[in-house]
Amino acid sequence: PDLDVRGSAASPQQIAAAEAACAAAADWVELVPATPLRPGYVEPNASLADNAGSIHRFLVPPSVSSTRLTHLRLDQLPDGGIARLKVWGVVHRDFGRELDAEVVGSINLLAEEMGARAVGASDSHYGDPRNLLKAGRGLRMDSGWETARQPGRPHVISVDKNTGLVDHTQFRGKGSESCVLRLAAQAKDIDEILVDTCHFHGNFAESIQIEAAAAPTASPTALLSPGAGVEWRTLLSRSRLGADAEHSFRQLRTPDLDAISHLRVTIFPDGGIMRIKAFGRAVAPQPHEQPLTQAEIMADPTDQAEIM
């Protein structure tokens, strides 16, 4: 036996064999170089900020941030313990094996785990539009997307006699809120839209309208700004929603686009929805997005790793 090894520790030969196996299994790219860590002492009566010394954040090199990665290798030098490892990034599926309709058929193109993303919203006071893409039905209201109440609400809200829906034109300023969602892949058609208002009882959005665009290379600014050159075509005309329920819409318009890359979701007049799904057949991958600048990364931890 190796007299230098105690307990369950691996021998130098075993460590070398493991390193050789890892090196042979894949081409590894360094995300974070060997870096000293701070101890994780926690003072029971101290604030969260005072105890944040054990949290280490690292920026991923821009040359790697747009590379598709499937595995991470974490080396502790020389040994010891790490409480948590968190890595923020963007899901990027292999189109040919996991998204192509010729292989997988119709899928939910607004699933976060498939690579769908939220571009932005006109208002996200109580909940982020990214929540709309998550799996499951949510734990509570803040698990969905909810906006603030319209400041220009009239004292008495009237209903349009022709549609039976709230007359949003009576609101001072705007009478609706919207968000833009990027599909996991470009689709020729959308067969079904599923809108869930789970947990929203008195504050669900009264109605919803969904539009489609073929703008895979458009910037977030262009997608979020009216009149910025992106052509939006109606996929789902304004339709009523109810409280705490799933709503399936199959009678959708054909937007007559080469391929749908984004959806714009408009709710009237405000309120919240929990989840939205768009089932369709993927025909082309989305283009790779430009890596974020360092200023953008610091503002949004999408491309950061965190060790605690």
Coordinates of C-alpha atoms in Angstrom, one line a residue:
P1 CA 0.0 0.0 0.0
D2 CA 1.0 3.6 -0.5
L3 CA 2.1 4.8 2.9
D4 CA 1.5 8.5 1.9
V5 CA -2.2 7.9 1.4
R6 CA -4.6 8.1 4.4
G7 CA -8.3 7.3 4.7
S8 CA -10.2 7.6 1.4
A9 CA -7.7 9.9 -0.4
A10 CA -6.8 8.9 -3.9
S11 CA -3.2 8.0 -4.7
P12 CA -1.1 10.1 -7.1
Q13 CA -1.5 7.3 -9.6
Q14 CA -5.2 7.4 -9.4
I15 CA -5.3 11.2 -9.7
A16 CA -3.1 11.0 -12.8
A17 CA -5.3 8.3 -14.3
A18 CA -8.4 10.4 -13.7
E19 CA -6.8 13.5 -15.2
A20 CA -5.8 11.5 -18.3
A21 CA -9.3 10.2 -18.7
C22 CA -10.8 13.7 -18.5
A23 CA -8.3 15.0 -21.0
A24 CA -9.0 12.2 -23.4
A25 CA -12.8 12.6 -23.1
A26 CA -13.1 16.2 -24.4
D27 CA -11.3 19.4 -25.4
W28 CA -11.4 21.5 -22.2
V29 CA -11.5 25.3 -22.3
E30 CA -10.4 27.3 -19.3
L31 CA -13.2 29.5 -17.9
V32 CA -11.6 30.5 -14.6
P33 CA -7.8 30.2 -13.9
A34 CA -6.5 28.9 -10.6
T35 CA -7.7 31.5 -8.2
P36 CA -7.4 31.8 -4.4
L37 CA -10.7 31.6 -2.5
R38 CA -11.7 33.2 0.7
P39 CA -13.0 31.3 3.8
G40 CA -16.7 30.9 4.3
Y41 CA -17.1 32.2 7.8
V42 CA -20.6 33.3 8.5
E43 CA -21.5 35.6 11.4
P44 CA -25.0 34.7 12.6
N45 CA -26.1 38.3 13.4
A46 CA -24.4 40.0 10.4
S47 CA -26.2 41.2 7.4
L48 CA -26.2 39.4 4.1
A49 CA -23.8 41.9 2.6
D50 CA -21.4 41.4 5.5
N51 CA -21.4 37.7 4.9
A52 CA -20.9 38.0 1.2
G53 CA -17.1 37.6 1.4
S54 CA -17.5 33.8 0.8
I55 CA -19.1 34.5 -2.6
H56 CA -16.8 34.7 -5.6
R57 CA -17.9 35.9 -9.0
F58 CA -15.9 35.3 -12.1
L59 CA -16.5 36.7 -15.6
V60 CA -16.3 34.2 -18.5
P61 CA -13.9 35.3 -21.2
P62 CA -15.8 36.8 -24.2
S63 CA -14.1 34.4 -26.6
V64 CA -15.8 31.5 -24.8
S65 CA -19.2 33.1 -23.8
S66 CA -20.7 32.2 -27.3
T67 CA -19.3 28.7 -27.4
R68 CA -21.6 25.8 -26.8
L69 CA -20.6 23.9 -23.7
T70 CA -22.0 20.7 -22.2
H71 CA -19.9 19.9 -19.2
L72 CA -17.8 21.7 -16.5
R73 CA -14.8 20.4 -14.7
L74 CA -14.1 21.9 -11.3
D75 CA -10.6 21.5 -9.8
Q76 CA -10.1 22.1 -6.0
L77 CA -6.4 22.9 -5.3
P78 CA -5.1 21.1 -3.4
D79 CA -8.3 19.9 -1.6
G80 CA -11.0 21.2 0.8
G81 CA -14.6 22.1 0.3
I82 CA -16.9 24.2 -1.8
A83 CA -20.5 24.9 -0.7
R84 CA -22.2 25.8 -4.0
L85 CA -21.3 26.3 -7.7
K86 CA -23.6 28.4 -9.9
V87 CA -23.2 29.0 -13.6
W88 CA -25.3 31.5 -15.5
G89 CA -25.6 31.1 -19.3
V90 CA -27.9 30.7 -22.2
V91 CA -29.3 27.3 -23.3
H92 CA -28.2 26.4 -26.8
R93 CA -29.6 23.1 -28.0
D94 CA -28.2 21.0 -30.9
F95 CA -30.7 21.8 -33.7
G96 CA -30.2 18.7 -35.7
R97 CA -30.7 16.3 -32.9
E98 CA -33.0 18.1 -30.4
L99 CA -35.1 20.8 -32.3
D100 CA -35.5 19.9 -35.9
A101 CA -39.1 19.0 -36.7
E102 CA -37.9 16.3 -39.0
V103 CA -36.4 14.5 -36.0
V104 CA -38.6 15.5 -33.0
G105 CA -41.9 16.8 -34.5
S106 CA -43.8 19.6 -32.8
I107 CA -42.3 21.0 -29.6
N108 CA -42.9 23.8 -27.2
L109 CA -40.7 26.5 -28.8
L110 CA -41.1 28.8 -25.8
A111 CA -39.5 26.4 -23.3
E112 CA -36.5 27.8 -21.4
E113 CA -34.9 24.4 -21.4
M114 CA -35.0 24.3 -25.2
G115 CA -33.3 27.6 -25.6
A116 CA -36.1 30.2 -25.7
R117 CA -35.4 33.6 -24.2
A118 CA -37.2 36.7 -23.1
V119 CA -35.9 39.8 -24.9
G120 CA -37.6 42.4 -22.7
A121 CA -40.9 43.9 -21.6
S122 CA -42.6 47.3 -21.3
D123 CA -43.1 46.7 -17.6
S124 CA -42.0 43.9 -15.2
H125 CA -42.9 45.5 -11.8
Y126 CA -44.0 42.3 -10.0
G127 CA -42.5 39.6 -12.2
D128 CA -40.0 39.1 -15.0
P129 CA -41.1 37.9 -18.5
R130 CA -38.4 35.2 -18.3
N131 CA -40.6 33.4 -15.9
L132 CA -43.1 32.7 -18.7
L133 CA -40.7 30.3 -20.2
K134 CA -40.0 28.1 -17.1
A135 CA -41.2 24.6 -16.6
G136 CA -44.2 23.8 -14.3
R137 CA -47.0 26.1 -13.3
G138 CA -45.2 28.2 -10.7
L139 CA -45.4 28.2 -6.9
R140 CA -47.0 31.6 -6.5
M141 CA -47.9 34.8 -8.3
D142 CA -44.3 36.1 -8.4
S143 CA -43.3 33.0 -10.3
G144 CA -44.9 34.6 -13.5
W145 CA -44.9 37.9 -15.3
E146 CA -46.9 40.6 -13.7
T147 CA -47.0 44.3 -14.5
A148 CA -47.8 47.3 -12.4
R149 CA -51.3 48.8 -12.6
Q150 CA -51.8 51.3 -15.3
P151 CA -51.4 54.8 -13.8
G152 CA -53.9 56.2 -16.4
R153 CA -56.8 53.9 -15.4
P154 CA -60.1 55.7 -15.5
H155 CA -62.3 55.7 -12.3
V156 CA -64.9 53.7 -14.2
I157 CA -63.7 51.2 -16.8
S158 CA -66.0 50.7 -19.7
V159 CA -66.4 47.7 -22.0
D160 CA -66.3 47.8 -25.8
K161 CA -69.9 46.9 -26.9
N162 CA -68.6 45.1 -30.0
T163 CA -66.0 42.8 -28.4
G164 CA -67.1 42.6 -24.8
L165 CA -63.6 43.4 -23.7
V166 CA -62.2 46.4 -21.8
D167 CA -62.0 49.5 -23.9
H168 CA -58.2 50.2 -23.5
T169 CA -58.4 53.4 -25.5
Q170 CA -60.0 55.1 -22.5
F171 CA -56.8 54.8 -20.5
R172 CA -54.6 57.9 -20.4
G173 CA -51.4 57.0 -22.1
K174 CA -51.2 53.2 -23.0
G175 CA -53.9 50.7 -22.2
S176 CA -51.7 47.6 -22.5
E177 CA -48.3 46.0 -21.7
S178 CA -46.2 43.8 -23.8
C179 CA -43.1 41.5 -23.8
V180 CA -41.1 40.0 -26.6
L181 CA -40.0 36.4 -26.5
R182 CA -37.4 34.7 -28.7
L183 CA -38.3 31.2 -29.9
A184 CA -35.9 28.3 -29.3
A185 CA -35.7 27.9 -33.0
Q186 CA -37.3 29.4 -36.1
A187 CA -40.7 27.9 -36.9
K188 CA -42.8 27.8 -40.1
D189 CA -46.1 27.7 -38.2
I190 CA -47.4 27.7 -34.6
D191 CA -50.1 25.1 -34.1
E192 CA -51.2 25.9 -30.5
I193 CA -50.7 28.6 -27.9
L194 CA -51.2 27.7 -24.2
V195 CA -51.6 30.6 -21.7
D196 CA -51.6 29.8 -18.0
T197 CA -52.9 32.3 -15.4
C198 CA -52.2 29.9 -12.5
H199 CA -52.3 31.7 -9.1
F200 CA -53.7 34.9 -10.6
H201 CA -57.2 35.4 -9.3
G202 CA -58.2 39.0 -9.1
N203 CA -55.1 40.3 -11.0
F204 CA -54.9 38.2 -14.1
A205 CA -54.7 40.0 -17.5
E206 CA -58.2 40.5 -18.9
S207 CA -57.1 39.6 -22.4
I208 CA -54.1 38.8 -24.6
Q209 CA -52.9 39.3 -28.1
I210 CA -49.9 37.6 -29.7
E211 CA -48.0 38.7 -32.8
A212 CA -45.2 37.0 -34.7
A213 CA -42.1 38.4 -36.5
A214 CA -39.4 37.0 -38.8
A215 CA -36.5 39.0 -37.4
P216 CA -33.8 36.5 -36.2
T217 CA -31.0 39.0 -36.4
A218 CA -32.9 42.1 -35.1
S219 CA -31.5 43.8 -32.0
P220 CA -33.4 43.9 -28.7
T221 CA -33.9 47.6 -29.2
A222 CA -35.5 47.1 -32.6
L223 CA -37.7 44.3 -31.3
L224 CA -38.9 46.3 -28.3
S225 CA -39.4 49.7 -30.0
P226 CA -42.5 50.3 -32.1
G227 CA -41.8 51.5 -35.6
A228 CA -38.2 50.4 -35.5
G229 CA -38.4 48.3 -38.7
V230 CA -39.6 45.0 -37.3
E231 CA -42.9 43.9 -38.9
W232 CA -45.3 42.2 -36.5
R233 CA -48.2 40.1 -37.8
T234 CA -51.1 38.9 -35.7
L235 CA -51.0 35.2 -34.7
L236 CA -53.7 35.4 -32.0
S237 CA -56.3 38.1 -32.0
R238 CA -57.2 39.7 -28.7
S239 CA -58.8 37.0 -26.7
R240 CA -60.3 36.8 -23.2
L241 CA -58.4 35.2 -20.3
G242 CA -59.8 33.9 -17.0
A243 CA -58.5 33.5 -13.5
D244 CA -56.2 30.7 -12.4
A245 CA -56.6 28.5 -15.5
E246 CA -54.9 27.2 -18.6
H247 CA -56.2 28.6 -21.9
S248 CA -55.6 26.7 -25.1
F249 CA -55.8 28.6 -28.5
R250 CA -55.7 26.5 -31.7
Q251 CA -57.6 28.8 -34.1
L252 CA -54.6 30.9 -34.9
R253 CA -54.0 33.1 -37.9
T254 CA -51.4 32.3 -40.5
P255 CA -48.9 35.1 -40.3
D256 CA -47.5 34.4 -43.8
L257 CA -43.9 34.7 -42.7
D258 CA -40.9 32.7 -44.1
A259 CA -40.0 31.6 -40.5
I260 CA -41.2 32.9 -37.1
S261 CA -38.3 33.9 -34.8
H262 CA -40.0 36.0 -32.1
L263 CA -43.5 36.5 -30.5
R264 CA -44.8 39.7 -29.0
V265 CA -47.2 39.1 -26.2
T266 CA -49.6 42.0 -25.3
I267 CA -51.8 41.9 -22.3
F268 CA -54.8 44.2 -21.7
P269 CA -54.9 46.4 -19.7
D270 CA -52.3 45.1 -17.2
G271 CA -51.9 42.3 -14.7
G272 CA -50.2 38.9 -14.8
I273 CA -49.9 35.6 -16.5
M274 CA -47.9 32.6 -15.3
R275 CA -46.7 30.7 -18.3
I276 CA -47.0 30.7 -22.1
K277 CA -46.2 27.9 -24.5
A278 CA -46.1 27.9 -28.3
F279 CA -46.2 24.5 -30.0
G280 CA -44.8 24.3 -33.5
R281 CA -42.3 22.7 -35.9
A282 CA -38.8 24.1 -35.9
V283 CA -37.4 24.5 -39.4
A284 CA -34.1 26.5 -38.8
P285 CA -31.8 27.3 -35.9
Q286 CA -31.7 30.8 -34.4
P287 CA -28.5 32.7 -35.2
H288 CA -25.8 33.0 -32.5
E289 CA -26.2 36.1 -30.5
Q290 CA -23.3 38.6 -30.1
P291 CA -21.3 38.1 -26.8
L292 CA -22.2 40.7 -24.2
T293 CA -19.8 43.6 -23.4
Q294 CA -18.2 43.7 -19.9
A295 CA -20.6 46.5 -18.9
E296 CA -23.6 44.4 -20.0
I297 CA -22.3 41.4 -18.2
M298 CA -21.9 43.3 -14.9
A299 CA -25.5 44.6 -15.3
D300 CA -26.9 41.1 -16.0
P301 CA -25.1 38.0 -14.6
T302 CA -26.1 35.8 -17.6
D303 CA -22.4 35.1 -18.4
Q304 CA -21.0 34.8 -14.9
A305 CA -19.9 31.9 -12.7
E306 CA -20.3 32.0 -8.9
I307 CA -18.5 29.9 -6.3
M308 CA -19.6 29.9 -2.6

